[in-house]
XYZ file of C-alpha atoms in Angstrom:
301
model
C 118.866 -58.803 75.502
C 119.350 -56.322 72.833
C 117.794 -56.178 69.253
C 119.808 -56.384 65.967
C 120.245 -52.780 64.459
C 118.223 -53.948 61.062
C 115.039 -55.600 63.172
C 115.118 -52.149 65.371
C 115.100 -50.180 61.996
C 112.296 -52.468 60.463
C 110.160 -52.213 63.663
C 110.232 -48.279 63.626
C 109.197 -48.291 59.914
C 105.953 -49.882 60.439
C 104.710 -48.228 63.484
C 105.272 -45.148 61.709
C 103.656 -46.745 58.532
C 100.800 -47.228 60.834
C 100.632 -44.432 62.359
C 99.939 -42.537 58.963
C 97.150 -45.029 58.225
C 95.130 -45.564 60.873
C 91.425 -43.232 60.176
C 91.288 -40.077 62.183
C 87.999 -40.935 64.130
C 85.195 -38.462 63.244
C 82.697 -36.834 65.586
C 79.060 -38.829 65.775
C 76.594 -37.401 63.646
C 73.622 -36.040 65.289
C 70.061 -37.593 64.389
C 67.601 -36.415 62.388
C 65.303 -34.145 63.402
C 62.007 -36.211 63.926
C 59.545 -34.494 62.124
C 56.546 -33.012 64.124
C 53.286 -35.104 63.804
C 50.491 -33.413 60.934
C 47.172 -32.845 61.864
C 44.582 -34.434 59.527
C 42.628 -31.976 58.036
C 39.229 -31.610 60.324
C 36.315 -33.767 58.264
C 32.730 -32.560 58.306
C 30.780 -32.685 61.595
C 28.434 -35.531 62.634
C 24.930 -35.335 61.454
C 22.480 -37.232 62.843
C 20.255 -36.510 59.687
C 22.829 -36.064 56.462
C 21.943 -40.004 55.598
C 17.993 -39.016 55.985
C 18.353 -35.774 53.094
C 21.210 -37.890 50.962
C 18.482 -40.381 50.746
C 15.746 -38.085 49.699
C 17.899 -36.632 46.991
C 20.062 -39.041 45.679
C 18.574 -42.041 46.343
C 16.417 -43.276 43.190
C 14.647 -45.633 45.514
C 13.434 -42.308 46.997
C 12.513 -40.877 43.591
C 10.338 -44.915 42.924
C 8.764 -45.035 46.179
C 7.271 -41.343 45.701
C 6.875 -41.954 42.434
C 4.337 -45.572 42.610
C 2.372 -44.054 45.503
C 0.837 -41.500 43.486
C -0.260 -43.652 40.299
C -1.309 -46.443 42.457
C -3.560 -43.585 44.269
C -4.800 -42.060 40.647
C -5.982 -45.415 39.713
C -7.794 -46.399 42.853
C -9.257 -42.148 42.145
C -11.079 -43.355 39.340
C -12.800 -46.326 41.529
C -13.268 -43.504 44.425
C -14.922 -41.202 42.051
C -17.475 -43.837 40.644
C -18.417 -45.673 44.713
C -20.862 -44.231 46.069
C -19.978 -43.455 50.401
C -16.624 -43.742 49.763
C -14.792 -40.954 52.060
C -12.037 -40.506 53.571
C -12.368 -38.970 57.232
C -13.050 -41.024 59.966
C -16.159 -40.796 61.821
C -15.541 -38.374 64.407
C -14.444 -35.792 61.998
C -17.653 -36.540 59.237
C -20.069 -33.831 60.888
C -22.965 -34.352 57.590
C -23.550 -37.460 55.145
C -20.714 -37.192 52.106
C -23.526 -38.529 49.734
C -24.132 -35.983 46.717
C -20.944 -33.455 47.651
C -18.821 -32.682 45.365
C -15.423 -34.623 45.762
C -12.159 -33.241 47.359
C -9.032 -35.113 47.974
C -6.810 -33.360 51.338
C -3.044 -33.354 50.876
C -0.140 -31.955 53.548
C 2.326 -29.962 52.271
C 5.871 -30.203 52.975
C 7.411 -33.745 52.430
C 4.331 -34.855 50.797
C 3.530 -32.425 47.728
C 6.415 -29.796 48.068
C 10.343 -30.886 48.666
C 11.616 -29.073 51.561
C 15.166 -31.108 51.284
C 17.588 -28.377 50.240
C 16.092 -26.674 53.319
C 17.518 -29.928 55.693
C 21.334 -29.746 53.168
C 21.331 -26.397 54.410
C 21.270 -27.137 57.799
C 23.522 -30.303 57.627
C 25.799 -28.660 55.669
C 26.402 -25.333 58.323
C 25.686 -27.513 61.362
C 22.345 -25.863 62.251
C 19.178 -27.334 63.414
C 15.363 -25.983 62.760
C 14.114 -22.634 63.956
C 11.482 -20.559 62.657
C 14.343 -18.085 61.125
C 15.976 -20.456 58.859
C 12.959 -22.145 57.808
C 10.615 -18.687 57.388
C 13.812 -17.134 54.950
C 13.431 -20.551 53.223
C 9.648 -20.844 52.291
C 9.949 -16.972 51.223
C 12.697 -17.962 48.718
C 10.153 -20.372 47.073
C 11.975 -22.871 45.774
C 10.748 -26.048 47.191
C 10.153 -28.329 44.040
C 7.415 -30.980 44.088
C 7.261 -34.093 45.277
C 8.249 -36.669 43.109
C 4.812 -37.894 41.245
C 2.744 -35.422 43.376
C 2.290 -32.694 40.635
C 1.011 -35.659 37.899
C -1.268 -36.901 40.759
C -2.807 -33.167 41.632
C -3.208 -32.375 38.053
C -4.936 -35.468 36.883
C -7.391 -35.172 40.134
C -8.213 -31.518 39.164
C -8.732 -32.796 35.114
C -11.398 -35.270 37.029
C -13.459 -32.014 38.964
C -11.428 -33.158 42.099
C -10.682 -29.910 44.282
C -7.196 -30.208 45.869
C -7.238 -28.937 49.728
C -3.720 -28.178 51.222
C -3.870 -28.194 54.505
C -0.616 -27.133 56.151
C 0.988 -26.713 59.487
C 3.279 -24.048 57.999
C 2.506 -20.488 60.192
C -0.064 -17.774 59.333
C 2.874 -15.584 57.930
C 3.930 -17.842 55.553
C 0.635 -18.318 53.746
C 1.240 -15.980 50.652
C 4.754 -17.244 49.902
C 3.610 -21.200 50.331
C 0.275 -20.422 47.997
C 2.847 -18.303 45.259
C 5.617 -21.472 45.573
C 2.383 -23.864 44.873
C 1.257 -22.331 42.328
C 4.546 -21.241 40.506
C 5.155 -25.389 39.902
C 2.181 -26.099 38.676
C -0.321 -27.292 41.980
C -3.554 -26.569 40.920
C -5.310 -23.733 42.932
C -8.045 -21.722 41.542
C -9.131 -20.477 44.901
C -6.981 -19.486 47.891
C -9.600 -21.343 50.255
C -8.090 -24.218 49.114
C -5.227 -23.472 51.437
C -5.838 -24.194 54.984
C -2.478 -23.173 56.880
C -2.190 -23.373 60.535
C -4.253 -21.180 62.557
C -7.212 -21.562 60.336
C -10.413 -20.856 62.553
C -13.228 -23.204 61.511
C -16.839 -22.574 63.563
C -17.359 -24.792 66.107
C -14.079 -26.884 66.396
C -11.799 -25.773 68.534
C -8.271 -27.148 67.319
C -5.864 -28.761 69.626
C -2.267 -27.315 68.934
C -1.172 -28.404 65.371
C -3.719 -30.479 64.835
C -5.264 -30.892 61.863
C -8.553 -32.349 63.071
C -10.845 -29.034 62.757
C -9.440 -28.416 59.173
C -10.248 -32.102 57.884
C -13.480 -31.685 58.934
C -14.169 -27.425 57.780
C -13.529 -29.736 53.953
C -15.391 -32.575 54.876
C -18.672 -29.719 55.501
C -18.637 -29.273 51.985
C -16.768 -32.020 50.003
C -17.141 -35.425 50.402
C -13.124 -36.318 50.791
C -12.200 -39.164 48.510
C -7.978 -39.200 49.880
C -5.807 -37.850 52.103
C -2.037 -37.906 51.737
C 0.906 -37.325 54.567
C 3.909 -38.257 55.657
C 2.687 -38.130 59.217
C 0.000 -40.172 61.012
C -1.225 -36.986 61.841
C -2.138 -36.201 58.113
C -4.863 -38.204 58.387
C -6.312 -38.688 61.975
C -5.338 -37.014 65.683
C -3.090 -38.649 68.058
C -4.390 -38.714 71.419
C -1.043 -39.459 72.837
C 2.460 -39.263 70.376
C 4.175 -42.059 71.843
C 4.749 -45.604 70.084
C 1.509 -46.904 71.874
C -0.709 -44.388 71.667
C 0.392 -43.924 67.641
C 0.000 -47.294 66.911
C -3.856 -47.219 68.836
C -4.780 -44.317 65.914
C -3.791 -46.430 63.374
C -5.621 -49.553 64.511
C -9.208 -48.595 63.072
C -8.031 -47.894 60.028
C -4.992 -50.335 58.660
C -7.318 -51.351 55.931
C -7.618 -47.755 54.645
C -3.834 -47.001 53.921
C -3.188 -47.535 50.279
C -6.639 -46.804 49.655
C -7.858 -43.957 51.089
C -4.880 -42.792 52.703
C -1.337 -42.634 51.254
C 1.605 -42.319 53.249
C 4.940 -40.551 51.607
C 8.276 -41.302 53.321
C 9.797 -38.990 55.337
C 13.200 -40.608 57.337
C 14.094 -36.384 57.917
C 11.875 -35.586 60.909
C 8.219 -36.163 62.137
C 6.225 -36.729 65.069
C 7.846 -40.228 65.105
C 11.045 -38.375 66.623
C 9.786 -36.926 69.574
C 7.553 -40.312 70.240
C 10.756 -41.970 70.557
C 11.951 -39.173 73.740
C 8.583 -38.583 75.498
C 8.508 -35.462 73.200
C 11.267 -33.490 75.617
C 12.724 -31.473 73.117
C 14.019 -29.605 76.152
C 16.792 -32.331 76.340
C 20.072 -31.807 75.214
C 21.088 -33.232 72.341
C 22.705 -36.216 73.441
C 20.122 -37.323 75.629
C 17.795 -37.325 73.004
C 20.126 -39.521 70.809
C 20.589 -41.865 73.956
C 17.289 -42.556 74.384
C 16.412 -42.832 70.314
C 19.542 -45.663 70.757
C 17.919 -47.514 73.806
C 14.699 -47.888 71.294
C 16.279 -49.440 68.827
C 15.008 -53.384 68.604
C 18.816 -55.360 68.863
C 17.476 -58.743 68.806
C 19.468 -59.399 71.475
């Protein structure tokens, strides 16, 4: 059957009317570029000891702990002084009676009297470790700064006629630069054979390694030692065997003596408690080392 002409008409219209309408579809847009991941920025390198040297200079628990060891020891000085056989080397190393000398008090060096700290930053800082380079171009720049408390303590001994020996494990070489840096902050030293560096020959006593053993008792000859200070065991007596036993069998004896006659500064930075902790193998890599400082740790577990 056939349209009417109008409905044809009217039909045509409005296709065409839709044909002008309708939206000309447009091409997809491609998607953004995804931008390419940054790298963070590389942070400073691991160091097992930047907490150990932040601590010793920034810590005023640090500065307190220094600070009380060496005006408890100047008023238990004063007692020393005034008791007769009061002297501080043990037995083995006390060659003559003490009675009658003249008094002497021994004191380490590094850690205990001078700060060696900026030495350690150094290292942290350019991701070094000790050797005899670094640390010789450091004690020649002579800048180590004392010891929180130790320069009042030295100077008030010497005020009392107490002759300050510093006995050192620094190297022969180094004497003259460790004797000018004492000096140029104020330690008292009127004679260089108050220094005692390592290598010292004392008659009769042959010295085992770094030990301080002979030197304690080339003072003890003439002095009658009222002190000792360290911030190793070592300081004060010999180790027969640096492990956590054979430390702890050195101290034993002489518990009763710490705080009295000897005075311990702290050192978290390095020591012969390190190698104790690693049968002393400083031949091991790194990591080994650190494993076997971990499987000491105490975990409670």
């Amino acid at each position: 059957m056939s349209l009417p002409r109008p409905l044809v008409l009217s039909t045509l219209v409005l296709a065409l009317a839709a044909c002008q309408t309708a939206p000309t579809p447009r091409p997809a847009a491609e998607p953004a570029p995804v931008p390419a991941p940054v790298a963070a920025p590389a942070g400073p390198a691991a160091n097992d000891n930047l907490n150990a040297v932040a601590w010793i200079q920034a810590a005023e628990e640090y500065r307190l702990l220094a600070g009380q060891t060496f005006r408890s020891a100047l008023v238990q000085l004063d007692r020393a002084i005034k008791t007769p056989g009061w002297d501080a080397l043990v037995p083995s190393e006390r060659a003559n009676p003490a009675d009658g000398l003249p008094p002497a008090v021994i004191v380490d060096i590094d850690e205990t009297v001078l700060d060696n700290s900026p030495y350690q930053a150094r290292l942290v800082r350019d991701g070094g470790s000790y050797n005899e380079v670094t640390w010789d171009a450091w004690v020649r720049e002579e800048k180590a700064r004392p010891v929180p408390g130790a320069l009042e303590f030295a100077q008030a001994a010497a005020a009392r006629g107490v002759t300050i020996f510093y006995v050192s494990n620094r190297a022969a070489h180094l004497n003259e630069a460790t004797v000018a840096n004492l000096r140029a902050v104020g330690f008292p030293i009127e004679s260089e054979a108050q220094f005692l560096g390592l290598g010292f020959f004392v008659d009769g006593c042959e010295q085992q390694g770094s030990e301080k053993g002979c030197r304690r008792q080339h003072v003890g000859r003439t002095h009658r030692v009222l002190m000792q200070f360290g911030d190793q065991i070592g300081d004060m007596v010999t180790i027969e065997a640096n492990n956590p036993a054979g430390r702890k069998a050195a101290l034993e004896p002489y518990l009763g003596w710490f705080g009295e006659r000897w005075w311990v500064l702290p050192n978290p930075s390095y020591g012969s408690w390190e190698p104790a902790l690693f049968n002393n193998a400083w031949s091991l890599p790194e990591a080994e080392r650190r494993q076997l400082k971990l499987e000491a740790l105490d975990y409670a577990e």
